[in-house]
PDB file of C-alpha atoms in Angstrom:
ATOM      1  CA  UNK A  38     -57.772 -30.527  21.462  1.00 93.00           C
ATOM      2  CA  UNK A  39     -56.857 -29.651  24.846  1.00 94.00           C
ATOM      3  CA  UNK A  40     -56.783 -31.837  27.772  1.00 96.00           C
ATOM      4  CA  UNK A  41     -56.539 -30.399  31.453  1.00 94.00           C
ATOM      5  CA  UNK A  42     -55.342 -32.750  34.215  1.00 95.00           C
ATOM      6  CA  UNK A  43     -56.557 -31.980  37.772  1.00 92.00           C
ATOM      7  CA  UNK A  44     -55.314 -32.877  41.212  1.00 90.00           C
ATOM      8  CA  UNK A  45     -55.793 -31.267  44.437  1.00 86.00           C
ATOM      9  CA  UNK A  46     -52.240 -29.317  44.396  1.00 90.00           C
ATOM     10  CA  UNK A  47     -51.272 -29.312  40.683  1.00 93.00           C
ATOM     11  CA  UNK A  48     -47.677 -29.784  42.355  1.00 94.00           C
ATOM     12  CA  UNK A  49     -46.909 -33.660  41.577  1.00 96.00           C
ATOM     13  CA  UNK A  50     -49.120 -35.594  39.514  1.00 96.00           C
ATOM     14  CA  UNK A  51     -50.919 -33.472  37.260  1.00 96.00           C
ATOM     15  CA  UNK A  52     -47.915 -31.534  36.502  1.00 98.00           C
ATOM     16  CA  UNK A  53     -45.961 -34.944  35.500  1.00 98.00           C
ATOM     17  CA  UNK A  54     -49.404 -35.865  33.184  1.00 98.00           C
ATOM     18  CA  UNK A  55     -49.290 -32.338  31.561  1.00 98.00           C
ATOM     19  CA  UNK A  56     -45.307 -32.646  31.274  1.00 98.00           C
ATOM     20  CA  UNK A  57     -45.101 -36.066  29.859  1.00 98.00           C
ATOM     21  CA  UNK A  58     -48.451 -36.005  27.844  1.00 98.00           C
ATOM     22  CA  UNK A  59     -47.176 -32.728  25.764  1.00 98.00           C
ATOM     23  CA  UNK A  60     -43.690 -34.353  25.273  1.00 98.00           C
ATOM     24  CA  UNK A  61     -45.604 -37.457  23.799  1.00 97.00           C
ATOM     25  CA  UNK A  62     -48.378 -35.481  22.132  1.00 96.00           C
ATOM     26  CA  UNK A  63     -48.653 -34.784  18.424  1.00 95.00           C
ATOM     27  CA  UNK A  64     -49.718 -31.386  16.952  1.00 93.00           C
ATOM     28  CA  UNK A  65     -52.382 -30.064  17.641  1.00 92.00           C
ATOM     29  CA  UNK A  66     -52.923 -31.648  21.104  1.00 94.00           C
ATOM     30  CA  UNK A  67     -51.963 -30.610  24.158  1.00 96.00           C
ATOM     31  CA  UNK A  68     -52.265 -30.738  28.096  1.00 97.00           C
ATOM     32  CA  UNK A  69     -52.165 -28.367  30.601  1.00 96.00           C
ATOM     33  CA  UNK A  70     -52.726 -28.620  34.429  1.00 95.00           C
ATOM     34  CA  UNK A  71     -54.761 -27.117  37.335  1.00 93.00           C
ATOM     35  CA  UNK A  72     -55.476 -27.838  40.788  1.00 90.00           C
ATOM     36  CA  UNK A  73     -58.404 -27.007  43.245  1.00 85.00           C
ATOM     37  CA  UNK A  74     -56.411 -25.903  45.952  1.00 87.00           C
ATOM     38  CA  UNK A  75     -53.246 -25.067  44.162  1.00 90.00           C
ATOM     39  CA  UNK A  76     -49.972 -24.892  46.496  1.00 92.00           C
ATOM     40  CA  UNK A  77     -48.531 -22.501  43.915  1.00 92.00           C
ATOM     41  CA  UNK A  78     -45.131 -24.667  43.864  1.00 95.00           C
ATOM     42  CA  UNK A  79     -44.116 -27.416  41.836  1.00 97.00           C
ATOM     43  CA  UNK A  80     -42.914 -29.961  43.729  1.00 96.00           C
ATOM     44  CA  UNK A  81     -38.889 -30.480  43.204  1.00 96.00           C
ATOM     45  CA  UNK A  82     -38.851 -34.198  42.648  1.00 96.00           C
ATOM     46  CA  UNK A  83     -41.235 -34.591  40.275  1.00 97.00           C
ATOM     47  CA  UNK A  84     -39.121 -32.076  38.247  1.00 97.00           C
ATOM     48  CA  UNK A  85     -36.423 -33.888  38.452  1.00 97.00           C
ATOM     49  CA  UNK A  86     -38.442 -36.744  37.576  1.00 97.00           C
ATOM     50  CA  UNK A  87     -39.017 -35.493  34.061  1.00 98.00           C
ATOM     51  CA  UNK A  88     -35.551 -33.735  33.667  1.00 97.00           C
ATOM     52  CA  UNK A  89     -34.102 -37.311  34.227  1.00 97.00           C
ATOM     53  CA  UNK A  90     -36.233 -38.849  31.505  1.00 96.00           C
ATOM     54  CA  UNK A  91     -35.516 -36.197  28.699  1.00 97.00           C
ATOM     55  CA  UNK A  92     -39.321 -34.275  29.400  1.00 98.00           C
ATOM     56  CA  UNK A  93     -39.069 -30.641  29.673  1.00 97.00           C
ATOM     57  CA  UNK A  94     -40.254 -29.007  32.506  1.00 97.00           C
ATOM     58  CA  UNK A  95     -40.349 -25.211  31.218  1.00 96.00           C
ATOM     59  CA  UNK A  96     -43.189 -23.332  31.557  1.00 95.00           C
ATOM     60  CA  UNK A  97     -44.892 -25.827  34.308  1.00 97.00           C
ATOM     61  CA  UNK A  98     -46.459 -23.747  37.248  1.00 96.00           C
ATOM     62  CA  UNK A  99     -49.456 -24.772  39.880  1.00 96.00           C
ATOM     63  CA  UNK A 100     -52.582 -22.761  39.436  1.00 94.00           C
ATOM     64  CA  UNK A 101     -56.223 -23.002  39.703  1.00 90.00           C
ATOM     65  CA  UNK A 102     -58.722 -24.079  36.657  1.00 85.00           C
ATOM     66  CA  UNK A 103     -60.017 -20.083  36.853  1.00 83.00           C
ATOM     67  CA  UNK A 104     -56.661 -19.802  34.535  1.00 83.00           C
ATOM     68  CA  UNK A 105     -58.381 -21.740  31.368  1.00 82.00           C
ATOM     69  CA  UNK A 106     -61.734 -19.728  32.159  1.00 79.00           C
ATOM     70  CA  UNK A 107     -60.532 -17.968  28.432  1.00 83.00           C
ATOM     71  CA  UNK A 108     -59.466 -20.988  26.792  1.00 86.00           C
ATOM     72  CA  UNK A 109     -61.247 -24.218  28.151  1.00 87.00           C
ATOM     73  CA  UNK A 110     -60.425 -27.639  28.173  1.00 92.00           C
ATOM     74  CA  UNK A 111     -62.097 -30.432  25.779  1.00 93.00           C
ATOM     75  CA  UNK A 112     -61.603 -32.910  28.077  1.00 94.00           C
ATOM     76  CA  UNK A 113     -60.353 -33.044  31.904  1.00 92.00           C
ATOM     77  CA  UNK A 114     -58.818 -35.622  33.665  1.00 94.00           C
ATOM     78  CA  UNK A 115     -58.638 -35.933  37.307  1.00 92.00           C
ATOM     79  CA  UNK A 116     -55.907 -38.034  38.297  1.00 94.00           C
ATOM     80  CA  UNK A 117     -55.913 -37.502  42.640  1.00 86.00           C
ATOM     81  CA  UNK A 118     -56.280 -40.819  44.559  1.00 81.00           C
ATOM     82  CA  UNK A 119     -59.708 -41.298  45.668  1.00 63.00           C
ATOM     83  CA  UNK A 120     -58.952 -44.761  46.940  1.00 50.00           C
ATOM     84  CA  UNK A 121     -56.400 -42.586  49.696  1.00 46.00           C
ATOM     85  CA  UNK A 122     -59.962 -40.665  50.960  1.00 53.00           C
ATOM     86  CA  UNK A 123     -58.638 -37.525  48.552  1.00 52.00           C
ATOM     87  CA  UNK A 124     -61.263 -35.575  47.756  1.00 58.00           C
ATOM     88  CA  UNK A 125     -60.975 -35.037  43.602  1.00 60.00           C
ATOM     89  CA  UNK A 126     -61.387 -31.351  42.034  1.00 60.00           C
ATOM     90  CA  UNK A 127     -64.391 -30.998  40.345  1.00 65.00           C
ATOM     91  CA  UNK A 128     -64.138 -29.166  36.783  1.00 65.00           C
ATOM     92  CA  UNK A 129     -67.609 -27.367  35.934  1.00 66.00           C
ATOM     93  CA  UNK A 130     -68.007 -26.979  32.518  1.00 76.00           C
ATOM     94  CA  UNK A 131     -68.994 -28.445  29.210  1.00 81.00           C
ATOM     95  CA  UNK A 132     -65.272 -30.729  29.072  1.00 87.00           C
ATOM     96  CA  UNK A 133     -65.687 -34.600  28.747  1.00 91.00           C
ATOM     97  CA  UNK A 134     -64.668 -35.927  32.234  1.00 91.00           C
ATOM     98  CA  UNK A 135     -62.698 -38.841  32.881  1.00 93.00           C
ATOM     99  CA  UNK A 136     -60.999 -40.669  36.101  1.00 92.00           C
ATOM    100  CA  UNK A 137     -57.143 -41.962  36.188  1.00 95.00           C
ATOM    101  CA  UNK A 138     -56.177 -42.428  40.095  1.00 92.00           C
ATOM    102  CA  UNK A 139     -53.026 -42.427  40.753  1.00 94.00           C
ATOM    103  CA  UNK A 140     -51.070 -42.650  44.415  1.00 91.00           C
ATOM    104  CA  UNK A 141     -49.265 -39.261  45.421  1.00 93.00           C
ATOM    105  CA  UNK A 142     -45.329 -40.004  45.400  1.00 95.00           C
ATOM    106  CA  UNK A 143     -44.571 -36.861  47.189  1.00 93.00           C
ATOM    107  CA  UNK A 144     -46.477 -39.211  49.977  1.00 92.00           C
ATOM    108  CA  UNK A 145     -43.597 -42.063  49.275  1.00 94.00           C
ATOM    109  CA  UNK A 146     -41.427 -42.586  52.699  1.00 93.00           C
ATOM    110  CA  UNK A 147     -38.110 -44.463  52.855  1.00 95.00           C
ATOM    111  CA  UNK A 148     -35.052 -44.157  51.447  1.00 95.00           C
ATOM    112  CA  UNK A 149     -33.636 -41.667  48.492  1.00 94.00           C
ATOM    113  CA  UNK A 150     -34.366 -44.668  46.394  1.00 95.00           C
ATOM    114  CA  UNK A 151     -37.273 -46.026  47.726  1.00 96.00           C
ATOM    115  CA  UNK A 152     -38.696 -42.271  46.634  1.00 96.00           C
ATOM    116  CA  UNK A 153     -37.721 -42.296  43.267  1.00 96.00           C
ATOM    117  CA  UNK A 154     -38.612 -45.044  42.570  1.00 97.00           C
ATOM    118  CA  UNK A 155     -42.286 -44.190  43.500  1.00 97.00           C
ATOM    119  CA  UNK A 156     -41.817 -41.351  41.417  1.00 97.00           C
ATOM    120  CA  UNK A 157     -40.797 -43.030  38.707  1.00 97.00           C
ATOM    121  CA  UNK A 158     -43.304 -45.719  39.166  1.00 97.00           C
ATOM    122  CA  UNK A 159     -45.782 -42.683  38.736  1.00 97.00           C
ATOM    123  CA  UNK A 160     -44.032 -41.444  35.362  1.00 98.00           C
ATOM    124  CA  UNK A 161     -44.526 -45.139  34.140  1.00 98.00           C
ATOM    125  CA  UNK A 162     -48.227 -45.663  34.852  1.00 98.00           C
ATOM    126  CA  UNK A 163     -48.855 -41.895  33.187  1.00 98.00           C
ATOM    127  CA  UNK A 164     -46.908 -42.576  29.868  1.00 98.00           C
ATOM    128  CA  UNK A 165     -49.008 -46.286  29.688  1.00 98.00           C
ATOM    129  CA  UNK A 166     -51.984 -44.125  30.053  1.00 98.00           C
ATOM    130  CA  UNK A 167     -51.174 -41.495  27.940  1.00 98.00           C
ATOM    131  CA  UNK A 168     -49.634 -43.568  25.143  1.00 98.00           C
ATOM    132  CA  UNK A 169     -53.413 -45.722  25.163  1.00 98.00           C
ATOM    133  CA  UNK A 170     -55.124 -42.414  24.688  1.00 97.00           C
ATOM    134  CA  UNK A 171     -52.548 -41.177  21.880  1.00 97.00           C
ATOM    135  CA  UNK A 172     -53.471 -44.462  20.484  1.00 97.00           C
ATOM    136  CA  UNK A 173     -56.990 -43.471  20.190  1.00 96.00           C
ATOM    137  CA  UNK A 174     -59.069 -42.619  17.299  1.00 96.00           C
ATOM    138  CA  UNK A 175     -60.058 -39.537  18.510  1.00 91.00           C
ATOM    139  CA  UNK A 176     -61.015 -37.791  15.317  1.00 90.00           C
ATOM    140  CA  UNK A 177     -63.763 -40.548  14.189  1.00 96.00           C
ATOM    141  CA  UNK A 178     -65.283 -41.546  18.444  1.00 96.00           C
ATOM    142  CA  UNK A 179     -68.011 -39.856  19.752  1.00 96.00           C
ATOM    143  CA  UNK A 180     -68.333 -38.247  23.082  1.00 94.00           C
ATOM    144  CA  UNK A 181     -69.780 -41.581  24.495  1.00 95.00           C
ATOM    145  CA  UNK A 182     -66.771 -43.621  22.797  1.00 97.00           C
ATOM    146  CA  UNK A 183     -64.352 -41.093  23.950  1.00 97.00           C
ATOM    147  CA  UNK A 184     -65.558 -41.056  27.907  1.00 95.00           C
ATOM    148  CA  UNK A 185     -66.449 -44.882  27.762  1.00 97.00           C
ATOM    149  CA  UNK A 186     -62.092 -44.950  26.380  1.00 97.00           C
ATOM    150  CA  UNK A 187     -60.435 -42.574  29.309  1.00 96.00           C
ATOM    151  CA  UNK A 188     -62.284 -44.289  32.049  1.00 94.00           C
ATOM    152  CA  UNK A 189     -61.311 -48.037  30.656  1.00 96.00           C
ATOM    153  CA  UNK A 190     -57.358 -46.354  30.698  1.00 97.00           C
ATOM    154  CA  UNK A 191     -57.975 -45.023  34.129  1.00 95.00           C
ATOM    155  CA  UNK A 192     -58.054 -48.707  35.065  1.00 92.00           C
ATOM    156  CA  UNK A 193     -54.988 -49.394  33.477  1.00 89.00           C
TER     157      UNK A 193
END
């Protein structure tokens, strides 16, 4: 099973999903990221976000969805911050969809630890997310069980 996370950027947030979901992840299953309008960096923090907590960061890079257009994703999982007006990438495509909003910490302002902490308040709310959907019966749900799932943990 593959699971794509989305955000506008892929530079913060769906980099630390992929990251931390594939470092939790059991054989077999496995995350990758995209964004719509990719900024083609990852952003430096949230690298050293994951580095600090063990995660590694190898192989993470921002590109566009057109780079799974061989190998799509079962189900995709937008995790930009509609409630801050962003406007979420839209996957087409046959994938399951599902909604986790989460607030941008490259947005966070104040001190050094003020901003890591926002970062690692980030990492937190991912891993509860991702450790509910690891938790999941996902070989016995159906489609309807799976989507109806992700969106109650995108509420989490």
């Amino acid at each position: 099973m593959k699971v794509l996370f989305m955000c506008t950027h892929n530079s913060c947030r769906s980099i630390l999903s992929e990251a931390l979901f594939n470092h939790l992840a059991p054989e077999g299953v496995e995350a990758v990221s995209s964004g719509s309008f990719p900024s083609g960096r990852v952003n430096q923090r949230a690298l050293q976000t994951l580095e600090a907590e063990g995660i590694s960061t190898v192989g993470l890079s921002s590109k566009a969805s057109d780079a799974f257009e061989g190998s799509p994703p079962d189900i995709v999982i937008t995790v930009c911050d509609r409630a801050a007006g962003e406007a979420c990438p839209i996957f087409f495509g046959p994938a399951l969809k599902a909604h986790w909003g989460l607030a941008d910490p490259s947005e966070a302002s104040g001190s050094e630890a003020e901003i890591t902490a926002a970062f690692e308040a980030t990492l937190a709310k991912i891993h509860e997310r991702v450790s509910a959907f690891l938790m999941l019966p996902l070989k016995t749900m159906s489609p309807d069980q799976l989507k109806a799932e992700l969106n109650r943990i995108g509420s989490l």
